[in-house]
mmCIF file of C-alpha atoms and ligand atoms in Angstrom:
data_model
loop_
_atom_site.group_PDB
_atom_site.id
_atom_site.type_symbol
_atom_site.label_atom_id
_atom_site.label_comp_id
_atom_site.label_asym_id
_atom_site.label_seq_id
_atom_site.Cartn_x
_atom_site.Cartn_y
_atom_site.Cartn_z
ATOM 1 C CA UNK C 278 -74.349 2.450 -191.244
ATOM 2 C CA UNK C 279 -73.474 4.769 -194.069
ATOM 3 C CA UNK C 280 -76.651 6.611 -194.961
ATOM 4 C CA UNK C 281 -75.170 7.825 -198.242
ATOM 5 C CA UNK C 282 -74.898 4.335 -199.665
ATOM 6 C CA UNK C 283 -78.581 3.723 -200.459
ATOM 7 C CA UNK C 284 -78.797 7.142 -202.086
ATOM 8 C CA UNK C 285 -75.766 6.434 -204.206
ATOM 9 C CA UNK C 286 -77.282 3.120 -205.233
ATOM 10 C CA UNK C 287 -80.554 4.805 -206.011
ATOM 11 C CA UNK C 288 -78.781 7.401 -208.150
ATOM 12 C CA UNK C 289 -76.907 4.677 -210.002
ATOM 13 C CA UNK C 290 -80.102 2.709 -210.543
ATOM 14 C CA UNK C 291 -82.083 5.664 -211.852
ATOM 15 C CA UNK C 292 -79.223 6.661 -214.093
ATOM 16 C CA UNK C 293 -78.980 3.211 -215.661
ATOM 17 C CA UNK C 294 -82.777 3.005 -215.949
ATOM 18 C CA UNK C 295 -83.027 6.295 -217.761
ATOM 19 C CA UNK C 296 -80.477 5.374 -220.436
ATOM 20 C CA UNK C 297 -82.134 3.846 -223.469
ATOM 21 C CA UNK C 298 -81.545 0.114 -223.788
ATOM 22 C CA UNK C 299 -80.451 0.775 -227.337
ATOM 23 C CA UNK C 300 -79.557 3.983 -229.055
ATOM 24 C CA UNK C 301 -78.613 4.186 -232.701
ATOM 25 C CA UNK C 302 -76.942 7.490 -233.481
ATOM 26 C CA UNK C 303 -76.516 8.698 -237.023
ATOM 27 C CA UNK C 304 -75.612 5.170 -238.037
ATOM 28 C CA UNK C 305 -74.531 4.514 -241.622
ATOM 29 C CA UNK C 306 -73.149 1.609 -243.601
ATOM 30 C CA UNK C 307 -72.085 1.722 -247.222
ATOM 31 C CA UNK C 308 -71.008 -1.129 -249.455
ATOM 32 C CA UNK C 309 -69.146 0.513 -252.342
ATOM 33 C CA UNK C 310 -71.651 2.919 -253.834
ATOM 34 C CA UNK C 311 -74.610 1.253 -252.092
ATOM 35 C CA UNK C 312 -75.877 3.041 -248.986
ATOM 36 C CA UNK C 313 -77.380 0.187 -246.960
ATOM 37 C CA UNK C 314 -78.000 2.259 -243.803
ATOM 38 C CA UNK C 315 -78.207 6.029 -244.052
ATOM 39 C CA UNK C 316 -77.778 8.239 -240.966
ATOM 40 C CA UNK C 317 -80.233 6.266 -238.868
ATOM 41 C CA UNK C 318 -81.358 7.489 -235.439
ATOM 42 C CA UNK C 319 -83.437 5.274 -233.147
ATOM 43 C CA UNK C 320 -83.789 5.092 -229.370
ATOM 44 C CA UNK C 321 -85.373 2.101 -227.627
ATOM 45 C CA UNK C 322 -86.460 2.553 -224.030
ATOM 46 C CA UNK C 323 -85.820 -0.105 -221.451
ATOM 47 C CA UNK C 324 -88.699 -2.555 -221.133
ATOM 48 C CA UNK C 325 -90.430 -1.807 -224.415
ATOM 49 C CA UNK C 326 -91.126 -4.099 -227.352
ATOM 50 C CA UNK C 327 -89.906 -2.100 -230.306
ATOM 51 C CA UNK C 328 -90.734 -2.991 -233.901
ATOM 52 C CA UNK C 329 -88.158 -2.352 -236.623
ATOM 53 C CA UNK C 330 -89.946 -2.416 -239.952
ATOM 54 C CA UNK C 331 -88.960 -2.043 -243.550
ATOM 55 C CA UNK C 332 -89.362 -3.747 -246.907
ATOM 56 C CA UNK C 333 -86.833 -6.264 -248.241
ATOM 57 C CA UNK C 334 -83.406 -4.709 -248.598
ATOM 58 C CA UNK C 335 -84.310 -1.696 -246.420
ATOM 59 C CA UNK C 336 -81.264 -2.226 -244.194
ATOM 60 C CA UNK C 337 -82.756 -3.982 -241.168
ATOM 61 C CA UNK C 338 -80.298 -6.875 -240.936
ATOM 62 C CA UNK C 339 -77.356 -4.576 -241.694
ATOM 63 C CA UNK C 340 -78.462 -2.322 -238.808
ATOM 64 C CA UNK C 341 -78.860 -5.306 -236.486
ATOM 65 C CA UNK C 342 -75.396 -6.595 -237.421
ATOM 66 C CA UNK C 343 -73.973 -3.207 -236.457
ATOM 67 C CA UNK C 344 -75.926 -3.207 -233.184
ATOM 68 C CA UNK C 345 -74.277 -6.514 -232.340
ATOM 69 C CA UNK C 346 -70.816 -5.462 -233.441
ATOM 70 C CA UNK C 347 -70.726 -8.082 -236.203
ATOM 71 C CA UNK C 348 -69.914 -5.451 -238.813
ATOM 72 C CA UNK C 349 -68.348 -2.026 -238.382
ATOM 73 C CA UNK C 350 -70.385 1.089 -239.171
ATOM 74 C CA UNK C 351 -69.154 3.439 -241.870
ATOM 75 C CA UNK C 352 -70.389 6.292 -239.689
ATOM 76 C CA UNK C 353 -72.252 6.957 -236.454
ATOM 77 C CA UNK C 354 -72.443 4.832 -233.335
ATOM 78 C CA UNK C 355 -74.474 2.339 -231.328
ATOM 79 C CA UNK C 356 -74.960 2.692 -227.586
ATOM 80 C CA UNK C 357 -76.276 -0.086 -225.399
ATOM 81 C CA UNK C 358 -77.523 0.892 -221.935
ATOM 82 C CA UNK C 359 -75.815 4.246 -222.355
ATOM 83 C CA UNK C 360 -72.431 2.738 -223.225
ATOM 84 C CA UNK C 361 -70.702 2.873 -226.601
ATOM 85 C CA UNK C 362 -70.887 -0.573 -228.155
ATOM 86 C CA UNK C 363 -67.604 -0.543 -230.053
ATOM 87 C CA UNK C 364 -65.514 0.711 -227.119
ATOM 88 C CA UNK C 365 -67.108 -1.514 -224.470
ATOM 89 C CA UNK C 366 -68.159 -4.411 -226.632
ATOM 90 C CA UNK C 367 -67.715 -7.380 -224.313
ATOM 91 C CA UNK C 368 -69.287 -5.648 -221.300
ATOM 92 C CA UNK C 369 -72.391 -4.416 -223.113
ATOM 93 C CA UNK C 370 -72.895 -7.430 -225.343
ATOM 94 C CA UNK C 371 -72.979 -9.608 -222.216
ATOM 95 C CA UNK C 372 -76.404 -8.005 -221.603
ATOM 96 C CA UNK C 373 -77.689 -8.718 -225.117
ATOM 97 C CA UNK C 374 -79.169 -11.854 -226.664
ATOM 98 C CA UNK C 375 -79.680 -12.074 -230.405
ATOM 99 C CA UNK C 376 -81.286 -14.091 -233.143
ATOM 100 C CA UNK C 377 -80.388 -13.068 -236.694
ATOM 101 C CA UNK C 378 -82.565 -14.474 -239.464
ATOM 102 C CA UNK C 379 -82.587 -18.286 -239.028
ATOM 103 C CA UNK C 380 -80.755 -19.656 -236.018
ATOM 104 C CA UNK C 381 -77.591 -21.674 -236.749
ATOM 105 C CA UNK C 382 -78.609 -24.914 -235.035
ATOM 106 C CA UNK C 383 -76.898 -28.290 -234.822
ATOM 107 C CA UNK C 384 -79.760 -30.256 -236.342
ATOM 108 C CA UNK C 385 -78.312 -33.700 -235.486
ATOM 109 C CA UNK C 386 -78.270 -32.786 -231.778
ATOM 110 C CA UNK C 387 -81.261 -32.536 -229.450
ATOM 111 C CA UNK C 388 -82.703 -29.169 -228.430
ATOM 112 C CA UNK C 389 -81.187 -29.591 -224.976
ATOM 113 C CA UNK C 390 -77.769 -30.489 -226.403
ATOM 114 C CA UNK C 391 -77.918 -27.412 -228.627
ATOM 115 C CA UNK C 392 -78.476 -25.274 -225.536
ATOM 116 C CA UNK C 393 -75.641 -27.118 -223.769
ATOM 117 C CA UNK C 394 -73.310 -26.527 -226.731
ATOM 118 C CA UNK C 395 -74.084 -22.808 -226.942
ATOM 119 C CA UNK C 396 -74.013 -22.594 -223.135
ATOM 120 C CA UNK C 397 -70.567 -24.146 -223.162
ATOM 121 C CA UNK C 398 -69.319 -21.337 -225.402
ATOM 122 C CA UNK C 399 -70.738 -18.752 -222.996
ATOM 123 C CA UNK C 400 -69.592 -20.653 -219.912
ATOM 124 C CA UNK C 401 -71.464 -20.667 -216.613
ATOM 125 C CA UNK C 402 -74.789 -21.944 -217.988
ATOM 126 C CA UNK C 403 -76.202 -24.507 -215.577
ATOM 127 C CA UNK C 404 -78.559 -27.407 -216.336
ATOM 128 C CA UNK C 405 -81.086 -25.596 -214.170
ATOM 129 C CA UNK C 406 -80.898 -22.530 -216.394
ATOM 130 C CA UNK C 407 -81.323 -24.732 -219.463
ATOM 131 C CA UNK C 408 -84.436 -26.289 -217.891
ATOM 132 C CA UNK C 409 -85.822 -22.835 -217.144
ATOM 133 C CA UNK C 410 -85.241 -21.669 -220.703
ATOM 134 C CA UNK C 411 -86.773 -24.806 -222.201
ATOM 135 C CA UNK C 412 -89.863 -24.037 -220.107
ATOM 136 C CA UNK C 413 -89.938 -20.393 -221.248
ATOM 137 C CA UNK C 414 -89.915 -21.363 -224.931
ATOM 138 C CA UNK C 415 -92.205 -24.337 -224.279
ATOM 139 C CA UNK C 416 -89.852 -27.002 -225.592
ATOM 140 C CA UNK C 417 -89.470 -29.234 -222.516
ATOM 141 C CA UNK C 418 -91.503 -32.044 -224.035
ATOM 142 C CA UNK C 419 -89.298 -32.174 -227.130
ATOM 143 C CA UNK C 420 -85.973 -31.300 -225.507
ATOM 144 C CA UNK C 421 -84.557 -34.793 -226.044
ATOM 145 C CA UNK C 422 -85.505 -35.001 -229.718
ATOM 146 C CA UNK C 423 -83.121 -34.160 -232.500
ATOM 147 C CA UNK C 424 -83.635 -30.668 -233.895
ATOM 148 C CA UNK C 425 -84.031 -32.094 -237.408
ATOM 149 C CA UNK C 426 -87.406 -33.460 -236.260
ATOM 150 C CA UNK C 427 -88.569 -30.000 -235.078
ATOM 151 C CA UNK C 428 -91.098 -27.824 -236.873
ATOM 152 C CA UNK C 429 -89.970 -24.424 -238.114
ATOM 153 C CA UNK C 430 -91.719 -22.754 -235.181
ATOM 154 C CA UNK C 431 -89.905 -25.002 -232.701
ATOM 155 C CA UNK C 432 -86.584 -24.205 -234.363
ATOM 156 C CA UNK C 433 -87.301 -20.470 -234.114
ATOM 157 C CA UNK C 434 -88.221 -20.881 -230.452
ATOM 158 C CA UNK C 435 -84.992 -22.798 -229.867
ATOM 159 C CA UNK C 436 -83.194 -19.882 -231.534
ATOM 160 C CA UNK C 437 -84.821 -17.517 -229.038
ATOM 161 C CA UNK C 438 -83.865 -19.951 -226.245
ATOM 162 C CA UNK C 439 -80.209 -19.693 -227.314
ATOM 163 C CA UNK C 440 -80.523 -15.901 -227.292
ATOM 164 C CA UNK C 441 -81.842 -16.168 -223.714
ATOM 165 C CA UNK C 442 -78.998 -18.320 -222.379
ATOM 166 C CA UNK C 443 -77.071 -15.407 -220.873
ATOM 167 C CA UNK C 444 -80.265 -13.979 -219.342
ATOM 168 C CA UNK C 445 -79.987 -10.804 -221.436
ATOM 169 C CA UNK C 446 -81.646 -7.480 -220.628
ATOM 170 C CA UNK C 447 -82.044 -6.732 -224.337
ATOM 171 C CA UNK C 448 -83.150 -9.184 -227.003
ATOM 172 C CA UNK C 449 -82.421 -8.291 -230.605
ATOM 173 C CA UNK C 450 -84.438 -10.499 -232.912
ATOM 174 C CA UNK C 451 -84.247 -10.327 -236.686
ATOM 175 C CA UNK C 452 -87.489 -11.643 -238.155
ATOM 176 C CA UNK C 453 -88.320 -14.039 -235.293
ATOM 177 C CA UNK C 454 -91.644 -14.923 -236.930
ATOM 178 C CA UNK C 455 -90.004 -15.627 -240.294
ATOM 179 C CA UNK C 456 -91.728 -18.507 -242.063
ATOM 180 C CA UNK C 457 -93.998 -19.357 -239.151
ATOM 181 C CA UNK C 458 -97.605 -20.423 -239.632
ATOM 182 C CA UNK C 459 -100.383 -18.526 -237.804
ATOM 183 C CA UNK C 460 -100.155 -20.806 -234.751
ATOM 184 C CA UNK C 461 -96.368 -20.394 -234.647
ATOM 185 C CA UNK C 462 -96.759 -16.623 -234.929
ATOM 186 C CA UNK C 463 -99.155 -16.583 -231.987
ATOM 187 C CA UNK C 464 -96.710 -18.684 -229.936
ATOM 188 C CA UNK C 465 -93.867 -16.318 -230.805
ATOM 189 C CA UNK C 466 -96.040 -13.332 -229.913
ATOM 190 C CA UNK C 467 -96.901 -14.846 -226.536
ATOM 191 C CA UNK C 468 -93.224 -15.520 -225.924
ATOM 192 C CA UNK C 469 -92.294 -11.898 -226.718
ATOM 193 C CA UNK C 470 -94.989 -10.623 -224.362
ATOM 194 C CA UNK C 471 -93.835 -12.954 -221.616
ATOM 195 C CA UNK C 472 -90.219 -11.821 -221.980
ATOM 196 C CA UNK C 473 -91.303 -8.197 -221.941
ATOM 197 C CA UNK C 474 -93.358 -8.835 -218.800
ATOM 198 C CA UNK C 475 -90.150 -10.137 -217.207
ATOM 199 C CA UNK C 476 -88.633 -6.718 -217.823
ATOM 200 C CA UNK C 477 -86.605 -7.491 -220.918
ATOM 201 C CA UNK C 478 -86.375 -5.014 -223.748
ATOM 202 C CA UNK C 479 -87.215 -6.548 -227.113
ATOM 203 C CA UNK C 480 -86.066 -5.049 -230.421
ATOM 204 C CA UNK C 481 -87.511 -7.038 -233.280
ATOM 205 C CA UNK C 482 -87.523 -6.669 -237.005
ATOM 206 C CA UNK C 483 -90.446 -8.096 -238.847
ATOM 207 C CA UNK C 484 -92.493 -8.186 -242.000
ATOM 208 C CA UNK C 485 -95.481 -9.555 -240.154
ATOM 209 C CA UNK C 486 -97.026 -6.178 -239.633
ATOM 210 C CA UNK C 487 -100.220 -7.373 -238.053
ATOM 211 C CA UNK C 488 -98.072 -9.053 -235.405
ATOM 212 C CA UNK C 489 -96.006 -5.950 -234.841
ATOM 213 C CA UNK C 490 -99.204 -3.990 -234.476
ATOM 214 C CA UNK C 491 -100.361 -6.336 -231.758
ATOM 215 C CA UNK C 492 -97.229 -6.574 -229.628
ATOM 216 C CA UNK C 493 -95.108 -3.471 -230.152
ATOM 217 C CA UNK C 494 -95.632 -0.186 -228.388
ATOM 218 C CA UNK C 495 -93.463 1.718 -230.837
ATOM 219 C CA UNK C 496 -92.114 1.169 -234.312
ATOM 220 C CA UNK C 497 -89.577 2.604 -236.683
ATOM 221 C CA UNK C 498 -90.111 2.169 -240.380
ATOM 222 C CA UNK C 499 -87.055 2.375 -242.619
ATOM 223 C CA UNK C 500 -86.699 2.319 -246.392
ATOM 224 C CA UNK C 501 -83.476 2.481 -248.418
ATOM 225 C CA UNK C 502 -81.603 2.667 -245.122
ATOM 226 C CA UNK C 503 -83.384 5.849 -244.027
ATOM 227 C CA UNK C 504 -85.797 6.376 -241.199
ATOM 228 C CA UNK C 505 -89.252 7.180 -242.526
ATOM 229 C CA UNK C 506 -91.089 7.315 -239.258
ATOM 230 C CA UNK C 507 -90.599 6.576 -235.575
ATOM 231 C CA UNK C 508 -93.893 6.589 -233.702
ATOM 232 C CA UNK C 509 -96.191 4.763 -231.349
ATOM 233 C CA UNK C 510 -98.337 2.109 -232.982
ATOM 234 C CA UNK C 511 -101.345 3.870 -231.510
ATOM 235 C CA UNK C 512 -100.560 7.170 -233.202
ATOM 236 C CA UNK C 513 -99.825 5.466 -236.525
ATOM 237 C CA UNK C 514 -103.053 3.538 -236.621
ATOM 238 C CA UNK C 515 -105.477 6.046 -235.179
ATOM 239 C CA UNK C 516 -106.068 7.419 -238.664
ATOM 240 C CA UNK C 517 -106.569 10.941 -239.842
ATOM 241 C CA UNK C 518 -109.683 11.712 -237.819
ATOM 242 C CA UNK C 519 -111.854 11.147 -240.849
ATOM 243 C CA UNK C 520 -115.156 9.339 -240.698
ATOM 244 C CA UNK C 521 -116.664 6.692 -242.929
ATOM 245 C CA UNK C 522 -120.341 7.284 -243.613
ATOM 246 C CA UNK C 523 -122.799 5.081 -245.431
ATOM 247 C CA UNK C 524 -126.174 6.461 -246.374
ATOM 248 C CA UNK C 525 -128.799 6.096 -249.049
ATOM 249 C CA UNK C 526 -128.204 8.523 -251.867
ATOM 250 C CA UNK C 527 -124.567 8.943 -250.891
ATOM 251 C CA UNK C 528 -123.656 11.151 -253.930
ATOM 252 C CA UNK C 529 -126.284 13.742 -252.971
ATOM 253 C CA UNK C 530 -125.225 13.574 -249.309
ATOM 254 C CA UNK C 531 -121.614 14.091 -250.436
ATOM 255 C CA UNK C 532 -122.603 17.277 -252.304
ATOM 256 C CA UNK C 533 -124.279 18.634 -249.171
ATOM 257 C CA UNK C 534 -121.227 17.787 -247.052
ATOM 258 C CA UNK C 535 -118.788 19.367 -249.510
ATOM 259 C CA UNK C 536 -120.590 22.691 -249.229
ATOM 260 C CA UNK C 537 -119.634 22.798 -245.543
ATOM 261 C CA UNK C 538 -116.301 24.323 -244.493
ATOM 262 C CA UNK C 539 -115.296 21.161 -242.621
ATOM 263 C CA UNK C 540 -116.398 18.890 -245.480
ATOM 264 C CA UNK C 541 -114.652 20.464 -248.468
ATOM 265 C CA UNK C 542 -112.274 17.474 -248.846
ATOM 266 C CA UNK C 543 -114.973 14.799 -248.553
ATOM 267 C CA UNK C 544 -115.030 12.092 -251.180
ATOM 268 C CA UNK C 545 -116.710 8.840 -252.108
ATOM 269 C CA UNK C 546 -114.614 5.687 -251.927
ATOM 270 C CA UNK C 547 -114.929 2.765 -254.300
ATOM 271 C CA UNK C 548 -117.569 1.194 -252.054
ATOM 272 C CA UNK C 549 -119.755 4.298 -252.355
ATOM 273 C CA UNK C 550 -118.949 5.320 -248.784
ATOM 274 C CA UNK C 551 -118.394 8.963 -247.875
ATOM 275 C CA UNK C 552 -115.015 9.692 -246.305
ATOM 276 C CA UNK C 553 -115.124 13.035 -244.547
ATOM 277 C CA UNK C 554 -114.013 15.174 -241.655
ATOM 278 C CA UNK C 555 -116.714 16.001 -239.115
ATOM 279 C CA UNK C 556 -117.790 19.365 -237.727
ATOM 280 C CA UNK C 557 -115.689 19.995 -234.571
ATOM 281 C CA UNK C 558 -114.153 16.574 -235.358
ATOM 282 C CA UNK C 559 -117.128 15.022 -233.617
ATOM 283 C CA UNK C 560 -119.098 12.078 -234.982
ATOM 284 C CA UNK C 561 -122.293 13.179 -233.283
ATOM 285 C CA UNK C 562 -122.114 16.577 -234.991
ATOM 286 C CA UNK C 563 -121.659 14.843 -238.328
ATOM 287 C CA UNK C 564 -124.718 12.698 -237.664
ATOM 288 C CA UNK C 565 -126.641 15.830 -236.605
ATOM 289 C CA UNK C 566 -125.708 17.610 -239.813
ATOM 290 C CA UNK C 567 -126.693 14.683 -242.000
ATOM 291 C CA UNK C 568 -130.034 14.231 -240.301
ATOM 292 C CA UNK C 569 -130.826 17.943 -240.600
ATOM 293 C CA UNK C 570 -129.838 17.861 -244.281
ATOM 294 C CA UNK C 571 -132.220 14.957 -244.842
ATOM 295 C CA UNK C 572 -129.661 12.146 -245.201
ATOM 296 C CA UNK C 573 -130.066 9.830 -242.225
ATOM 297 C CA UNK C 574 -126.818 7.801 -242.155
ATOM 298 C CA UNK C 575 -126.786 4.005 -241.908
ATOM 299 C CA UNK C 576 -123.345 4.043 -240.328
ATOM 300 C CA UNK C 577 -120.819 6.598 -239.107
ATOM 301 C CA UNK C 578 -117.455 5.193 -238.013
ATOM 302 C CA UNK C 579 -114.018 6.616 -237.359
ATOM 303 C CA UNK C 580 -111.678 5.630 -240.151
ATOM 304 C CA UNK C 581 -108.668 3.648 -238.908
ATOM 305 C CA UNK C 582 -105.665 2.381 -240.782
ATOM 306 C CA UNK C 583 -103.963 -0.827 -239.841
ATOM 307 C CA UNK C 584 -100.210 -0.835 -239.655
ATOM 308 C CA UNK C 585 -99.929 -2.626 -242.976
ATOM 309 C CA UNK C 586 -101.788 0.189 -244.737
ATOM 310 C CA UNK C 587 -99.662 2.803 -242.965
ATOM 311 C CA UNK C 588 -96.500 0.899 -243.869
ATOM 312 C CA UNK C 589 -97.402 0.631 -247.551
ATOM 313 C CA UNK C 590 -98.492 4.252 -247.736
ATOM 314 C CA UNK C 591 -95.342 5.564 -246.070
ATOM 315 C CA UNK C 592 -92.901 3.346 -247.969
ATOM 316 C CA UNK C 593 -94.617 4.264 -251.266
ATOM 317 C CA UNK C 594 -94.499 7.949 -250.353
ATOM 318 C CA UNK C 595 -90.774 7.687 -249.646
ATOM 319 C CA UNK C 596 -90.191 6.031 -253.034
ATOM 320 C CA UNK C 597 -92.178 8.777 -254.770
ATOM 321 C CA UNK C 598 -90.228 11.438 -252.902
ATOM 322 C CA UNK C 599 -87.033 9.831 -254.232
ATOM 323 C CA UNK C 600 -85.774 9.018 -250.760
HETATM 324 N N1 ATP U 183 -72.237 -7.764 -247.291
HETATM 325 C C1 ATP U 183 -72.883 -6.996 -248.167
HETATM 326 N N2 ATP U 183 -72.307 -6.562 -249.298
HETATM 327 C C2 ATP U 183 -72.957 -5.775 -250.171
HETATM 328 N N3 ATP U 183 -74.222 -5.359 -250.020
HETATM 329 C C3 ATP U 183 -74.876 -5.774 -248.915
HETATM 330 C C4 ATP U 183 -74.256 -6.601 -247.929
HETATM 331 N N4 ATP U 183 -75.147 -6.835 -246.953
HETATM 332 C C5 ATP U 183 -76.274 -6.190 -247.295
HETATM 333 N N5 ATP U 183 -76.099 -5.550 -248.475
HETATM 334 C C6 ATP U 183 -77.123 -4.718 -249.154
HETATM 335 O O1 ATP U 183 -77.584 -3.770 -248.233
HETATM 336 C C7 ATP U 183 -78.979 -3.540 -248.407
HETATM 337 C C8 ATP U 183 -79.705 -3.801 -247.111
HETATM 338 O O2 ATP U 183 -79.685 -5.202 -246.851
HETATM 339 P P1 ATP U 183 -80.288 -5.837 -245.526
HETATM 340 O O3 ATP U 183 -79.968 -7.281 -245.538
HETATM 341 O O4 ATP U 183 -79.816 -5.053 -244.367
HETATM 342 O O5 ATP U 183 -81.842 -5.581 -245.722
HETATM 343 P P2 ATP U 183 -83.060 -6.117 -244.856
HETATM 344 O O6 ATP U 183 -83.879 -4.920 -244.514
HETATM 345 O O7 ATP U 183 -82.585 -6.971 -243.756
HETATM 346 O O8 ATP U 183 -83.867 -6.970 -245.936
HETATM 347 P P3 ATP U 183 -84.749 -8.320 -245.742
HETATM 348 O O9 ATP U 183 -86.097 -7.872 -245.297
HETATM 349 O O10 ATP U 183 -84.786 -8.878 -247.124
HETATM 350 O O11 ATP U 183 -84.050 -9.203 -244.761
HETATM 351 C C9 ATP U 183 -79.408 -4.445 -249.546
HETATM 352 O O12 ATP U 183 -79.406 -3.685 -250.738
HETATM 353 C C10 ATP U 183 -78.330 -5.494 -249.568
HETATM 354 O O13 ATP U 183 -78.178 -6.031 -250.865
HETATM 355 MG MG1 MG U 184 -82.914 -8.944 -243.235
#
């Protein structure tokens, strides 16, 4: 047998694996004088759940429409699996499933008949595949019921089911948790995790930051069409390395801390807690200092920010900076 063949296959496989599932390169879209998307650069690795965040009007849906070739960029390009979207649209979009804002469902038809109708457009979608997808989105029990009797969460899940019909490698979901109650959000989160575990790449836009924090490995935050930050959730939420300290006589303890080189920026927050750096950035050294200075602390904890706080801080900063 030809010994070169497996190597060639291996090379092809590694090459396709190393290309990002989605790469947005210098992407822009203007509407008249309005710059909806402004030289945006984002790369999404294969297999990750990537959060695309931004306040209302930031340009998320416009970006997603360009990713899917629904509107033409004013500048820049989108690559899917290493291939230019505009030039190889039908080939690359065959590997993508999408849900933009609310799904366009036939509400007078059953969930199953909706999948059949959308499957018919795609061609080659078997009843078996429809059964599998109904199981994935947990709608088997209601598959025969008309969609107009579905809850919002069920409709969103049916929207994801439609996006899954062609067994895509990349799912692009615009606000999949939009309007869902806490139980619906948890169901959607579980579904995203399950799809990711199956090896699919998920690119989702969301306002539900606590959800993004829980399921995404990386996020981009945009505002006024511009990228503000692209980082791992872990690095965004790990905080500044400052500590929160509560102690009796906090104002006097603060004075003692501020005399130290590491504590010059320490302050009291509105709850009378000291927020400070620690000597050598170590909590135990901070405790040691306080004890030796005569202020035994009640609590010393690393200060963390949740993604919502980070999001608000960064989007406010970008407004102040006039970006
Ligand atoms: N077809 C259009 N014509 C003119 N302006 C548009 C068009 N589509 C979007 N815009 C504008 O582009 C900007 C970005 O809109 P976009 O819908 O992408 O924001 P978004 O981040 O998805 O917001 P939301 O969180 O509210 O869904 C907005 O100022 C919007 O008014
Ligand atoms: Mg939108």
